[in-house]
Amino acid sequence: MTETVARYEIGYVRCLDPHGSAVAPLPDFARAPQKLVALYCALVRTRAFDTKAIALQRTGRLGTFASSLGQEAVSVGVADAMRPDDLLVPSFREHGAQLLRGVTPLELFLFWGGDERGNVFAGPREDFPICVPVGSHAPHAVGAALAFKLRREKRVAVCIFGDGATSKGDVAEALNIAGVWRLPVVFVVSNNQWAISVPLRQQTAAATLAQKSLAAGFTGEQVDGNDVIAVRAVAAAAIERARDGQGPSLIEAVTYRLGDHTTADDASRYRDDAEVTRHWPEEPLLRLRHYLTELGSWGKAEEERLLQETAAEIDAAAAAYFDTPAQDPATIFDYTFANLPADLAAQRAAALGQAEAGALLSGGVTR
Ligand SMILES: Cc1ncc(C[n+]2csc(CCOP(=O)(O)OP(=O)(O)O)c2C)c(N)n1
Ligand SMILES: [Mg+2]
């Protein structure tokens, strides 16, 4: 005889459809049009930063950059659900979350220009720096959440990573121990359907990524990652459960990467243009703008003013980035080893000698 010993379901949450029509009763916070306007402004600001960063990279003034085009609602919705003293542990595509939490566009330009001083955030001092290795920050988020629990601090660590990261051992281990210890951590998978050139169907045979939480003993759900209202609602509920001692959650935000993987990639070599074109009408800014326009809370004049203001802010940050004196070339050598190995010591001396002679040491990026 076989008995069923466990049964699981994965839910999918959506508030606005791609046309901006409400398909479910909106959560309380979304009843205030000013709140939705603020979320819309955060989406537009994220895209303005993104567009400028790509332009700077294309003109040789920034290093490789990972665009968040089409995925802004994941970053913005999640960050807006956090309290200031919660902890963001981001991957490399979440500048929308960082900006909303008070990381400045200047700090982000510095980071992507190869200057580690960009990771010294004047705003959210304890938020983790951008993690470029795929998924290696998930155990770090768990460690921070363990510290919150041991110190009895009512804080939550929020770790965002991609669909590709869910195939990694460090992510699986992080989920597992977060479940065992019932830690105050929320894992967010920004499932943009691609990991560079690897499509989701080659990444996993599972029906959802949310269900990866089930084997670790906690809940997982999917949300429409292009619907900022739904993302914010689902993230807020998960964060408050974690704060309340109810343990971790996994949120799979289903979205789409409209751009190349990074500025070092050409997605047309492995992805059909038709697929990208099909996803454009679902992008997150359009959807919320439609809804706000229908409400009578947004119009052409507001849109024009917002675009002007964000462009002015981002242009000023770019100018400040150009004006920031380059870092001392010694810094690349000085903070990993207590005693510098001989080969690096020789490189350090050569680099400082070249710097003194006025040679360019910026790795090809000129501010
Ligand atoms: C440990 C590690 N392996 C490989 C890479 C190279 N790499 C950078 S991004 C990426 C794909 C990540 O895909 P996903 O997790 O879906 O995030 P996305 O880039 O789509 O946001 C890979 C393989 C890396 N940065 N770190
Ligand atoms: Mg991906």
Coordinates of C-alpha atoms and ligand atoms in Angstrom, one line a residue:
M1 CA 0.0 0.0 0.0
T2 CA 1.2 3.5 -0.8
E3 CA 0.1 6.5 1.3
T4 CA 0.7 10.1 0.3
V5 CA 3.1 11.5 3.0
A6 CA 3.4 15.0 1.7
R7 CA 1.8 17.3 -0.8
Y8 CA 3.0 20.6 -2.2
E9 CA 1.7 23.4 -4.3
I10 CA 3.4 26.4 -5.8
G11 CA 1.4 29.6 -6.2
Y12 CA 1.7 32.3 -8.7
V13 CA 0.8 35.9 -7.8
R14 CA -0.1 38.7 -10.3
C15 CA -2.0 41.9 -9.6
L16 CA -1.7 43.8 -13.0
D17 CA -1.8 42.1 -16.3
P18 CA 0.6 43.2 -19.1
H19 CA -2.0 45.8 -20.2
G20 CA -2.0 47.4 -16.8
S21 CA -5.4 46.1 -15.8
A22 CA -6.0 44.8 -12.3
V23 CA -6.6 41.1 -12.3
A24 CA -6.9 40.7 -8.5
P25 CA -7.8 43.0 -5.6
L26 CA -4.8 45.2 -5.1
P27 CA -2.9 45.0 -1.8
D28 CA -3.5 47.8 0.7
F29 CA -0.3 49.8 -0.1
A30 CA -1.3 49.9 -3.8
R31 CA -4.6 51.8 -3.0
A32 CA -2.6 55.0 -2.6
P33 CA -1.8 56.5 -6.0
Q34 CA 1.1 58.4 -4.6
K35 CA 2.7 55.2 -3.5
L36 CA 2.4 53.7 -7.0
V37 CA 3.8 56.9 -8.5
A38 CA 6.8 56.6 -6.2
L39 CA 7.3 53.0 -7.4
Y40 CA 7.0 54.1 -11.0
C41 CA 9.6 56.9 -10.4
A42 CA 12.0 54.3 -8.9
L43 CA 11.5 52.1 -12.0
V44 CA 12.2 55.0 -14.4
R45 CA 15.3 56.1 -12.3
T46 CA 16.7 52.5 -12.5
R47 CA 16.3 52.5 -16.3
A48 CA 17.8 55.9 -16.6
F49 CA 20.9 54.8 -14.7
D50 CA 21.0 51.6 -16.8
T51 CA 20.8 53.5 -20.1
K52 CA 23.6 55.9 -19.0
A53 CA 25.8 53.1 -17.8
I54 CA 25.6 51.3 -21.2
A55 CA 26.3 54.6 -23.0
L56 CA 29.4 55.2 -20.8
Q57 CA 30.7 51.6 -21.4
R58 CA 30.1 52.0 -25.2
T59 CA 32.2 55.1 -25.2
G60 CA 35.1 53.5 -23.1
R61 CA 34.3 55.3 -19.9
L62 CA 33.0 52.4 -17.8
G63 CA 33.9 48.7 -17.5
T64 CA 31.7 45.8 -18.4
F65 CA 28.1 46.4 -17.2
A66 CA 25.1 44.1 -16.5
S67 CA 21.9 45.8 -17.6
S68 CA 18.6 45.2 -15.8
L69 CA 16.5 46.2 -18.7
G70 CA 13.1 44.6 -18.3
Q71 CA 13.8 43.3 -14.8
E72 CA 13.5 46.6 -12.9
A73 CA 10.3 45.6 -11.0
V74 CA 12.1 42.8 -9.2
S75 CA 14.8 45.0 -7.8
V76 CA 12.4 47.9 -7.0
G77 CA 9.5 45.8 -5.6
V78 CA 11.8 43.8 -3.3
A79 CA 13.8 46.8 -2.0
D80 CA 10.7 48.8 -1.3
A81 CA 9.4 45.9 0.9
M82 CA 12.5 46.1 3.1
R83 CA 13.1 48.2 6.1
P84 CA 16.2 50.4 6.1
D85 CA 18.0 48.2 8.7
D86 CA 17.3 45.0 6.8
L87 CA 20.2 43.8 4.7
L88 CA 20.5 43.6 0.9
V89 CA 22.8 40.9 -0.4
P90 CA 22.7 41.6 -4.2
S91 CA 24.0 40.0 -7.3
F92 CA 25.3 42.2 -10.2
R93 CA 21.9 43.1 -11.8
E94 CA 20.1 44.7 -8.9
H95 CA 21.1 48.3 -9.1
G96 CA 17.4 49.2 -8.9
A97 CA 17.3 47.7 -5.4
Q98 CA 20.6 49.4 -4.4
L99 CA 19.4 52.8 -5.7
L100 CA 16.1 52.6 -3.9
R101 CA 18.0 51.8 -0.6
G102 CA 20.2 54.8 -1.0
V103 CA 23.3 53.7 -2.8
T104 CA 24.1 56.6 -5.1
P105 CA 24.5 56.6 -8.9
L106 CA 28.0 57.9 -8.3
E107 CA 28.9 54.9 -6.1
L108 CA 27.5 52.6 -8.7
F109 CA 29.4 54.3 -11.6
L110 CA 32.6 54.0 -9.5
F111 CA 32.1 50.3 -8.9
W112 CA 31.4 49.5 -12.6
G113 CA 34.3 51.7 -13.5
G114 CA 36.6 49.4 -11.6
D115 CA 36.9 51.5 -8.5
E116 CA 36.2 49.6 -5.3
R117 CA 35.4 52.8 -3.4
G118 CA 32.0 52.5 -5.1
N119 CA 31.3 49.7 -2.7
V120 CA 31.6 52.0 0.4
F121 CA 28.0 53.0 0.5
A122 CA 27.4 56.3 2.4
G123 CA 23.7 55.3 2.7
P124 CA 23.0 51.6 3.5
R125 CA 26.3 51.1 5.3
E126 CA 25.8 47.4 6.0
D127 CA 24.4 46.3 2.7
F128 CA 26.7 43.8 1.0
P129 CA 28.7 44.8 -2.1
I130 CA 27.7 43.6 -5.5
C131 CA 28.5 39.9 -5.9
V132 CA 29.9 39.0 -9.3
P133 CA 30.6 35.3 -8.7
V134 CA 27.3 33.6 -9.4
G135 CA 25.4 32.5 -6.2
S136 CA 28.4 32.7 -3.8
H137 CA 26.6 35.4 -1.8
A138 CA 23.8 33.1 -0.7
P139 CA 25.8 31.5 2.1
H140 CA 26.9 35.0 3.1
A141 CA 23.2 36.1 3.4
V142 CA 22.6 33.0 5.6
G143 CA 25.5 33.9 7.8
A144 CA 24.2 37.4 8.3
A145 CA 20.7 36.0 9.0
L146 CA 22.2 33.7 11.6
A147 CA 23.9 36.7 13.2
F148 CA 20.6 38.5 13.3
K149 CA 19.0 35.5 15.0
L150 CA 21.7 35.0 17.6
R151 CA 21.7 38.7 18.5
R152 CA 17.9 38.8 18.6
E153 CA 17.8 41.6 16.1
K154 CA 14.6 41.9 14.2
R155 CA 16.3 42.2 10.9
V156 CA 16.0 40.3 7.6
A157 CA 18.7 39.4 5.0
V158 CA 17.4 39.6 1.5
C159 CA 19.5 37.8 -1.1
I160 CA 18.8 38.2 -4.9
F161 CA 20.3 35.9 -7.5
G162 CA 19.5 34.6 -11.0
D163 CA 17.9 31.4 -12.4
G164 CA 21.4 30.2 -13.3
A165 CA 22.5 30.5 -9.7
T166 CA 19.9 28.0 -8.5
S167 CA 21.9 25.2 -10.1
K168 CA 24.9 25.9 -7.9
G169 CA 25.9 23.9 -4.8
D170 CA 26.4 27.0 -2.6
V171 CA 22.9 28.1 -3.3
A172 CA 21.4 24.7 -2.5
E173 CA 23.5 24.5 0.7
A174 CA 22.4 28.0 1.7
L175 CA 18.7 27.1 1.2
N176 CA 19.1 23.9 3.2
I177 CA 20.7 25.4 6.3
A178 CA 18.5 28.4 6.3
G179 CA 15.6 25.9 6.5
V180 CA 17.2 23.9 9.3
W181 CA 17.9 26.9 11.4
R182 CA 14.7 28.8 10.4
L183 CA 16.7 31.9 9.7
P184 CA 15.3 35.4 8.9
V185 CA 16.4 35.3 5.2
V186 CA 14.4 35.8 2.0
F187 CA 15.9 34.4 -1.2
V188 CA 14.7 36.0 -4.4
V189 CA 15.4 34.4 -7.8
S190 CA 15.2 36.9 -10.5
N191 CA 14.3 34.4 -13.2
N192 CA 15.1 36.2 -16.5
Q193 CA 15.0 33.0 -18.4
W194 CA 18.6 33.0 -19.4
A195 CA 22.0 32.5 -17.8
I196 CA 24.2 34.1 -20.4
S197 CA 23.4 31.8 -23.4
V198 CA 21.9 29.0 -21.3
P199 CA 18.1 29.0 -21.5
L200 CA 16.0 27.9 -18.5
R201 CA 15.0 24.6 -20.0
Q202 CA 18.7 23.6 -20.0
Q203 CA 19.1 24.9 -16.5
T204 CA 16.6 22.6 -14.8
A205 CA 14.0 19.9 -15.4
A206 CA 11.9 21.3 -12.5
A207 CA 8.5 22.9 -13.4
T208 CA 9.4 26.0 -11.2
L209 CA 12.5 27.3 -9.4
A210 CA 10.3 28.3 -6.5
Q211 CA 10.0 24.6 -5.6
K212 CA 13.7 24.4 -4.8
S213 CA 12.6 25.7 -1.4
L214 CA 10.4 22.6 -0.7
A215 CA 13.3 20.2 -0.3
A216 CA 14.8 22.7 2.1
G217 CA 11.6 22.7 4.2
F218 CA 10.1 26.1 3.6
T219 CA 7.7 27.8 1.3
G220 CA 8.4 29.0 -2.2
E221 CA 6.1 30.9 -4.6
Q222 CA 6.2 32.5 -8.0
V223 CA 5.3 36.0 -8.7
D224 CA 5.0 38.0 -11.9
G225 CA 8.4 39.7 -11.8
N226 CA 7.2 42.4 -14.2
D227 CA 4.4 43.5 -11.9
V228 CA 6.0 45.7 -9.3
I229 CA 2.8 45.7 -7.2
A230 CA 2.8 41.9 -6.9
V231 CA 6.6 41.7 -6.3
R232 CA 6.3 44.2 -3.5
A233 CA 3.4 42.4 -1.9
V234 CA 4.9 39.0 -2.0
A235 CA 8.3 40.3 -0.8
A236 CA 6.7 42.2 2.0
A237 CA 4.8 39.1 3.2
A238 CA 8.0 37.0 3.1
I239 CA 10.1 39.6 4.9
E240 CA 7.5 40.1 7.7
R241 CA 7.2 36.3 8.1
A242 CA 11.0 36.1 8.5
R243 CA 11.0 39.0 10.9
D244 CA 8.3 37.3 12.9
G245 CA 10.5 34.2 13.4
Q246 CA 8.7 32.1 10.9
G247 CA 11.8 31.3 8.9
P248 CA 12.9 31.7 5.3
S249 CA 11.1 31.9 2.0
L250 CA 12.0 31.7 -1.6
I251 CA 10.4 33.9 -4.2
E252 CA 10.8 33.2 -7.9
A253 CA 10.2 36.4 -9.8
V254 CA 9.4 35.4 -13.3
T255 CA 10.8 38.1 -15.6
Y256 CA 12.7 38.4 -18.9
R257 CA 16.1 39.8 -19.8
L258 CA 15.4 42.2 -22.6
G259 CA 19.1 43.1 -23.1
D260 CA 22.3 41.3 -23.7
H261 CA 23.8 39.5 -20.7
T262 CA 26.3 42.2 -20.2
T263 CA 28.0 44.8 -22.5
A264 CA 30.5 42.1 -23.2
D265 CA 27.8 39.9 -24.8
D266 CA 25.9 39.7 -28.1
A267 CA 22.7 37.8 -27.4
S268 CA 21.7 37.8 -31.1
R269 CA 24.3 35.0 -31.5
Y270 CA 22.2 32.6 -29.4
R271 CA 18.7 34.0 -29.0
D272 CA 16.0 34.8 -31.5
D273 CA 15.0 38.4 -32.0
A274 CA 11.4 37.3 -32.2
E275 CA 11.5 36.0 -28.6
V276 CA 12.7 39.4 -27.4
T277 CA 10.1 41.2 -29.4
R278 CA 7.4 39.0 -27.9
H279 CA 8.5 39.9 -24.4
W280 CA 8.6 43.7 -24.9
P281 CA 4.9 44.3 -24.3
E282 CA 5.2 42.7 -20.9
E283 CA 7.9 45.0 -19.6
P284 CA 7.3 46.5 -16.1
L285 CA 7.3 50.3 -16.7
L286 CA 4.7 50.2 -19.4
R287 CA 2.4 48.2 -17.3
L288 CA 2.4 50.4 -14.3
R289 CA 2.3 53.6 -16.5
H290 CA -0.9 52.2 -18.1
Y291 CA -2.5 51.6 -14.8
L292 CA -1.6 55.0 -13.4
T293 CA -2.8 56.7 -16.6
E294 CA -6.1 54.9 -16.3
L295 CA -6.4 56.0 -12.7
G296 CA -5.8 59.6 -13.9
S297 CA -2.7 59.8 -11.7
W298 CA -0.2 60.2 -14.5
G299 CA 0.0 62.0 -17.8
K300 CA 2.3 63.3 -20.5
A301 CA 3.4 66.4 -18.4
E302 CA 4.4 64.2 -15.4
E303 CA 6.2 61.8 -17.6
E304 CA 8.2 64.5 -19.3
R305 CA 9.1 66.2 -16.0
L306 CA 10.2 62.8 -14.5
L307 CA 12.4 62.0 -17.5
Q308 CA 14.1 65.4 -17.3
E309 CA 14.7 65.2 -13.6
T310 CA 16.1 61.7 -13.7
A311 CA 18.3 62.5 -16.7
A312 CA 19.7 65.6 -14.8
E313 CA 20.4 63.5 -11.7
I314 CA 22.2 60.7 -13.6
D315 CA 24.1 63.2 -15.8
A316 CA 25.3 65.0 -12.7
A317 CA 26.4 61.7 -11.1
A318 CA 28.3 60.8 -14.3
A319 CA 30.1 64.2 -14.2
A320 CA 31.0 63.6 -10.6
Y321 CA 32.3 60.2 -11.6
F322 CA 34.5 61.7 -14.3
D323 CA 35.8 64.2 -11.7
T324 CA 36.7 61.6 -9.1
P325 CA 40.5 61.2 -9.0
A326 CA 41.6 57.7 -9.9
Q327 CA 42.5 55.4 -7.0
D328 CA 46.1 54.9 -5.9
P329 CA 47.3 51.9 -8.1
A330 CA 48.8 50.3 -4.9
T331 CA 45.3 49.5 -3.7
I332 CA 44.8 46.6 -6.0
F333 CA 47.7 44.9 -4.3
D334 CA 47.4 46.0 -0.7
Y335 CA 44.3 44.4 0.8
T336 CA 44.4 40.6 0.1
F337 CA 47.7 39.5 1.6
A338 CA 49.3 40.4 5.0
N339 CA 52.6 39.7 3.4
L340 CA 52.6 40.2 -0.4
P341 CA 54.0 37.2 -2.3
A342 CA 57.2 38.0 -4.2
D343 CA 55.7 37.9 -7.7
L344 CA 52.9 40.3 -6.7
A345 CA 55.4 42.5 -4.9
A346 CA 57.4 42.8 -8.2
Q347 CA 54.2 43.6 -10.1
R348 CA 53.3 46.2 -7.4
A349 CA 56.7 47.9 -7.8
A350 CA 56.4 47.9 -11.6
A351 CA 52.8 49.3 -11.5
L352 CA 53.8 52.1 -9.1
G353 CA 56.8 52.9 -11.3
Q354 CA 54.6 53.1 -14.4
A355 CA 52.1 55.3 -12.5
E356 CA 54.9 57.6 -11.5
A357 CA 56.0 57.8 -15.1
G358 CA 52.4 58.9 -15.9
A359 CA 51.3 55.7 -17.7
L360 CA 47.6 54.8 -17.8
L361 CA 46.7 52.2 -15.2
S362 CA 43.0 52.1 -15.4
G363 CA 42.5 48.8 -17.3
G364 CA 41.4 50.6 -20.4
V365 CA 38.7 52.6 -18.8
T366 CA 39.2 56.4 -19.0
R367 CA 36.9 58.5 -17.0
Ligands
LIG1 C1 30.9 31.1 -10.0 C2 30.8 31.8 -11.4 N1 30.7 31.0 -12.5 C3 30.6 31.6 -13.7 C4 30.5 32.9 -13.8 C5 30.3 33.6 -15.2 N2 28.9 34.1 -15.2 C6 28.6 35.3 -15.0 S1 27.0 35.6 -15.0 C7 26.6 34.0 -15.4 C8 25.2 33.6 -15.7 C9 24.3 33.9 -14.5 O1 23.0 33.6 -14.8 P1 21.9 33.9 -13.8 O2 22.2 33.3 -12.5 O3 20.6 33.4 -14.5 O4 21.9 35.4 -13.6 P2 21.7 36.6 -14.8 O5 23.0 36.9 -15.3 O6 20.7 36.0 -15.8 O7 21.1 37.7 -14.1 C10 27.8 33.3 -15.5 C11 27.9 31.8 -15.8 C12 30.5 33.7 -12.6 N3 30.4 35.0 -12.6 N4 30.7 33.1 -11.4
MG2 MG 19.3 34.6 -15.5

